[in-house]
Short mmCIF file of C-alpha atoms and ligand atoms in Angstrom, two decimals:
data_model
loop_
_atom_site.label_atom_id
_atom_site.label_comp_id
_atom_site.label_asym_id
_atom_site.label_seq_id
_atom_site.Cartn_x
_atom_site.Cartn_y
_atom_site.Cartn_z
CA MET A 1 34.67 45.95 144.90
CA LEU A 2 32.83 45.44 148.16
CA LEU A 3 29.19 44.59 147.86
CA HIS A 4 27.40 47.32 149.72
CA LEU A 5 23.77 46.65 150.51
CA SER A 6 21.55 49.59 151.22
CA MET A 7 19.38 49.55 154.34
CA GLU A 8 16.30 48.69 152.28
CA GLU A 9 18.05 45.84 150.48
CA LYS A 10 19.32 44.40 153.74
CA LEU A 11 15.86 44.58 155.27
CA LEU A 12 14.28 43.02 152.21
CA SER A 13 16.74 40.13 152.22
CA GLN A 14 16.05 39.58 155.93
CA PHE A 15 12.30 39.59 155.32
CA GLU A 16 12.79 37.08 152.49
CA ALA A 17 14.87 34.88 154.76
CA ILE A 18 12.12 35.00 157.40
CA ALA A 19 9.44 34.04 154.86
CA ASP A 20 11.68 31.25 153.52
CA GLY A 21 12.37 29.93 157.02
CA LEU A 22 8.69 29.89 157.91
CA ALA A 23 7.70 28.25 154.63
CA ASN A 24 10.50 25.67 154.48
CA GLU A 25 11.59 24.98 158.07
CA GLY A 26 8.53 26.05 160.02
CA ILE A 27 10.69 28.56 161.90
CA ALA A 28 12.82 31.59 161.08
CA VAL A 29 15.94 32.59 163.01
CA ILE A 30 17.55 35.77 161.73
CA ASP A 31 20.59 37.40 163.28
CA GLU A 32 21.09 41.16 163.32
CA PHE A 33 17.43 41.94 162.81
CA LEU A 34 18.40 44.78 165.11
CA ASN A 35 22.00 45.93 164.88
CA SER A 36 24.02 46.34 168.03
CA GLU A 37 23.50 50.13 168.22
CA GLU A 38 19.75 49.64 167.96
CA VAL A 39 19.82 47.03 170.71
CA ILE A 40 21.95 49.21 172.98
CA SER A 41 19.65 52.19 172.52
CA ILE A 42 16.71 50.03 173.63
CA VAL A 43 18.33 48.48 176.69
CA GLN A 44 19.62 51.88 177.83
CA LEU A 45 16.06 53.18 178.14
CA GLU A 46 14.65 53.76 181.61
CA GLU A 47 12.35 50.76 181.13
CA PHE A 48 15.28 48.48 180.62
CA LYS A 49 17.38 49.74 183.51
CA HIS A 50 16.98 46.52 185.39
CA ASP A 51 14.27 48.00 187.55
CA LEU A 52 12.11 44.96 187.93
CA SER A 53 9.65 46.85 190.10
CA HIS A 54 8.28 48.47 186.95
CA PHE A 55 7.54 45.10 185.48
CA ARG A 56 4.55 42.94 186.12
CA LYS A 57 5.04 39.33 186.95
CA ALA A 58 3.89 37.49 183.85
CA GLY A 59 0.75 35.38 184.19
CA ILE A 60 -0.48 32.34 182.36
CA GLY A 61 -3.63 32.32 180.25
CA LYS A 62 -5.96 35.22 179.62
CA GLN A 63 -8.38 37.23 181.80
CA GLU A 64 -10.34 35.03 184.19
CA GLY A 65 -8.16 32.01 183.55
CA LYS A 66 -5.04 34.03 184.27
CA GLN A 67 -2.83 32.89 187.07
CA ILE A 68 0.68 33.56 188.22
CA ASN A 69 2.56 30.35 188.64
CA GLU A 70 6.27 30.59 189.19
CA SER A 71 6.70 26.88 188.70
CA ILE A 72 5.74 27.45 185.05
CA ARG A 73 7.21 30.86 184.23
CA GLY A 74 9.35 33.35 186.13
CA ASP A 75 9.66 36.25 183.72
CA PHE A 76 8.55 39.85 184.22
CA ILE A 77 6.75 41.62 181.41
CA GLU A 78 5.68 45.12 180.46
CA TRP A 79 3.29 45.52 177.53
CA ILE A 80 4.40 48.11 175.00
CA ASP A 81 1.91 50.80 174.04
CA ARG A 82 2.59 51.71 170.45
CA ALA A 83 1.20 55.22 170.85
CA THR A 84 3.71 56.13 173.54
CA ALA A 85 6.66 53.88 172.67
CA LEU A 86 10.00 55.68 172.77
CA PRO A 87 11.95 56.13 169.50
CA PRO A 88 14.40 53.21 169.93
CA ILE A 89 11.48 50.83 170.48
CA ARG A 90 9.48 52.46 167.73
CA ILE A 91 12.24 51.55 165.26
CA TYR A 92 11.64 47.91 166.11
CA LEU A 93 7.85 48.26 165.97
CA GLU A 94 7.99 49.86 162.53
CA ARG A 95 10.15 47.02 161.31
CA LEU A 96 7.60 44.54 162.65
CA SER A 97 4.83 46.37 160.81
CA GLN A 98 6.79 46.15 157.57
CA LEU A 99 7.51 42.48 158.20
CA MET A 100 3.82 41.82 158.75
CA VAL A 101 2.92 43.39 155.40
CA PHE A 102 5.71 41.43 153.70
CA LEU A 103 4.62 38.09 155.20
CA ASN A 104 1.00 38.72 154.24
CA GLN A 105 2.08 39.17 150.63
CA SER A 106 4.69 36.46 150.39
CA LEU A 107 2.97 33.74 152.42
CA PHE A 108 -0.65 34.74 151.77
CA LEU A 109 -1.32 35.35 155.44
CA SER A 110 -3.92 37.74 156.82
CA LEU A 111 -2.06 39.21 159.76
CA LYS A 112 -3.65 42.44 160.91
CA ASP A 113 -1.98 43.59 164.07
CA TYR A 114 0.57 42.62 166.68
CA GLU A 115 1.02 42.83 170.44
CA VAL A 116 4.43 43.08 172.11
CA HIS A 117 5.91 43.22 175.56
CA GLN A 118 9.32 43.82 177.06
CA THR A 119 10.52 40.81 178.95
CA ILE A 120 13.06 40.20 181.67
CA TYR A 121 13.95 36.74 182.89
CA PRO A 122 15.82 37.19 186.17
CA VAL A 123 18.81 34.91 186.80
CA GLY A 124 17.62 31.32 187.20
CA SER A 125 14.09 31.86 185.91
CA PHE A 126 12.54 29.89 183.10
CA TYR A 127 9.35 29.25 181.15
CA LYS A 128 8.33 25.61 181.00
CA ARG A 129 7.26 23.90 177.79
CA HIS A 130 4.14 25.54 176.37
CA LEU A 131 2.27 26.68 173.28
CA ASP A 132 1.66 30.41 172.69
CA GLN A 133 -1.94 30.09 171.60
CA PHE A 134 -4.56 30.16 174.34
CA LYS A 135 -7.23 27.48 174.51
CA LYS A 136 -10.14 29.87 173.95
CA ASP A 137 -8.33 32.46 171.87
CA ASP A 138 -6.60 31.65 168.60
CA ARG A 139 -5.80 35.21 167.48
CA ARG A 140 -2.07 34.68 167.91
CA LYS A 141 -0.69 33.38 164.62
CA LEU A 142 3.04 34.09 164.69
CA SER A 143 5.30 34.35 167.70
CA VAL A 144 8.08 36.87 167.19
CA ILE A 145 10.88 37.31 169.71
CA CYS A 146 13.85 39.66 169.47
CA TYR A 147 16.69 39.25 171.95
CA LEU A 148 18.57 42.13 173.53
CA ASN A 149 21.54 40.49 175.24
CA GLU A 150 24.94 41.82 174.24
CA ASN A 151 27.73 39.22 174.25
CA TRP A 152 25.59 36.30 175.33
CA LYS A 153 27.72 33.23 175.91
CA GLU A 154 26.47 29.68 175.46
CA GLU A 155 27.63 28.72 178.94
CA GLU A 156 25.21 31.31 180.32
CA GLY A 157 22.27 29.12 179.25
CA GLY A 158 18.90 30.75 178.57
CA GLN A 159 18.24 28.78 175.40
CA LEU A 160 14.90 28.86 173.67
CA ARG A 161 14.23 25.15 173.19
CA ILE A 162 11.82 24.40 170.37
CA TYR A 163 10.17 20.99 170.10
CA PHE A 164 9.85 19.80 166.52
CA PRO A 165 8.22 16.48 165.64
CA GLU A 166 11.71 15.08 164.93
CA GLY A 167 13.28 16.39 168.13
CA SER A 168 14.18 19.59 169.92
CA LYS A 169 16.52 22.35 168.86
CA ASP A 170 18.07 25.11 170.97
CA PHE A 171 18.55 28.76 170.10
CA PHE A 172 20.57 31.16 172.24
CA PRO A 173 19.12 34.61 173.00
CA ILE A 174 21.86 36.54 171.27
CA SER A 175 21.63 40.25 170.72
CA GLY A 176 19.62 41.36 167.71
CA ARG A 177 18.43 37.83 166.85
CA LEU A 178 14.82 37.44 165.76
CA VAL A 179 13.01 34.13 166.14
CA CYS A 180 9.65 33.68 164.47
CA PHE A 181 7.38 30.61 164.42
CA PRO A 182 3.68 29.71 164.18
CA SER A 183 2.07 30.20 167.61
CA ASN A 184 -0.29 27.26 167.30
CA LEU A 185 2.24 24.66 166.17
CA LEU A 186 5.50 24.64 168.04
CA GLU A 187 5.83 23.89 171.73
CA HIS A 188 8.83 25.54 173.30
CA GLU A 189 10.46 26.46 176.58
CA VAL A 190 12.98 28.90 177.99
CA LEU A 191 15.83 27.35 179.98
CA PRO A 192 17.26 29.10 183.04
CA ALA A 193 20.26 31.36 182.59
CA THR A 194 23.06 32.52 184.83
CA ARG A 195 22.47 36.07 183.63
CA GLU A 196 19.45 38.32 183.26
CA ARG A 197 17.82 37.69 179.90
CA LEU A 198 16.13 40.52 177.98
CA SER A 199 13.86 40.46 174.96
CA ILE A 200 10.91 41.99 173.22
CA THR A 201 8.34 39.27 172.78
CA GLY A 202 5.36 39.57 170.51
CA TRP A 203 2.65 37.96 168.47
CA MET A 204 1.20 38.78 165.10
CA LEU A 205 -2.57 38.52 165.22
CA ASP A 206 -5.19 37.84 162.59
CA VAL A 207 -7.57 40.43 164.05
CA ALA A 208 -7.05 44.18 164.22
C1 OGA B 301 7.04 33.42 175.58
C2 OGA B 301 8.24 32.65 175.19
C3 OGA B 301 10.55 32.58 174.47
C4 OGA B 301 11.85 33.30 174.64
O1 OGA B 301 7.16 34.55 176.10
O2 OGA B 301 5.92 32.90 175.37
O3 OGA B 301 8.10 31.49 174.95
O4 OGA B 301 12.84 32.81 174.08
N1 OGA B 301 9.44 33.27 175.05
O5 OGA B 301 11.89 34.31 175.33
MN1 MN B 302 6.11 31.11 174.35
#
C-alpha cells in the first residue's frame, strides 16, 4: 500500500526537518516547501509579471545608512504587506506563521514576527558576500528564502553561496525550495545567473 501523507503530516515533517537542520547543521534546506502549483500561482500574479518598474532597487543598510550600491547588490525588491497580500502569497505567509510557532516551540526561540519581500535578480545581477543582520539592528534572527524558479538548471548559475567555518557550500534557487539560517551567523552571497531569478525573501524577527 502506498504511504499517503496528509497535508498536515507533510507540513509537520517539513517543519521538523527545518528545526533539525537548524539545530544540527546550522542551516535548513527543504525542497517543495511550496509545491509547483503554489509557485506558479505566485509568479503568475501581476507583481511577478517581470515588470521591474514596480520594484524598488534594493538598498543596503537601514534608514539613514541606506544606500544603493550596484557593485554590492543588483536585485529589485517589493515589500509584501500582509494585510493586502493576494491569496497565493497569503498561502506562503500563513505557512511561515505556522513555521514560526513551530520553531519557537521546538528550538525554544522567541520569534514574534516576520518581514518579507518579493525579489527579482535581473540576468547577471548578484549580491556580494554579506550578513543579514544590520550593525545597529539585531531584530533579524532567521533568514528565510523561498525560490520561485521553475526548471532551474545548474548551468544557469544563481547559486546562494553560504560560507561556513569549514568552507562554502552552494544551493541552487530551485522552485519551491526553502532555505533558512541564522541571520547573525552565516555570511552568504548570490552569484550571477543567466536567467532572471525570483524569490520571496524574509526574516523572522524577535520583536513584534
Ligand atoms: C538577501 C539574500 C539570498 C538569495 O536578500 O539578503 O542574501 O538566495 N538573498 O536570494
Ligand atoms: Mn542575505
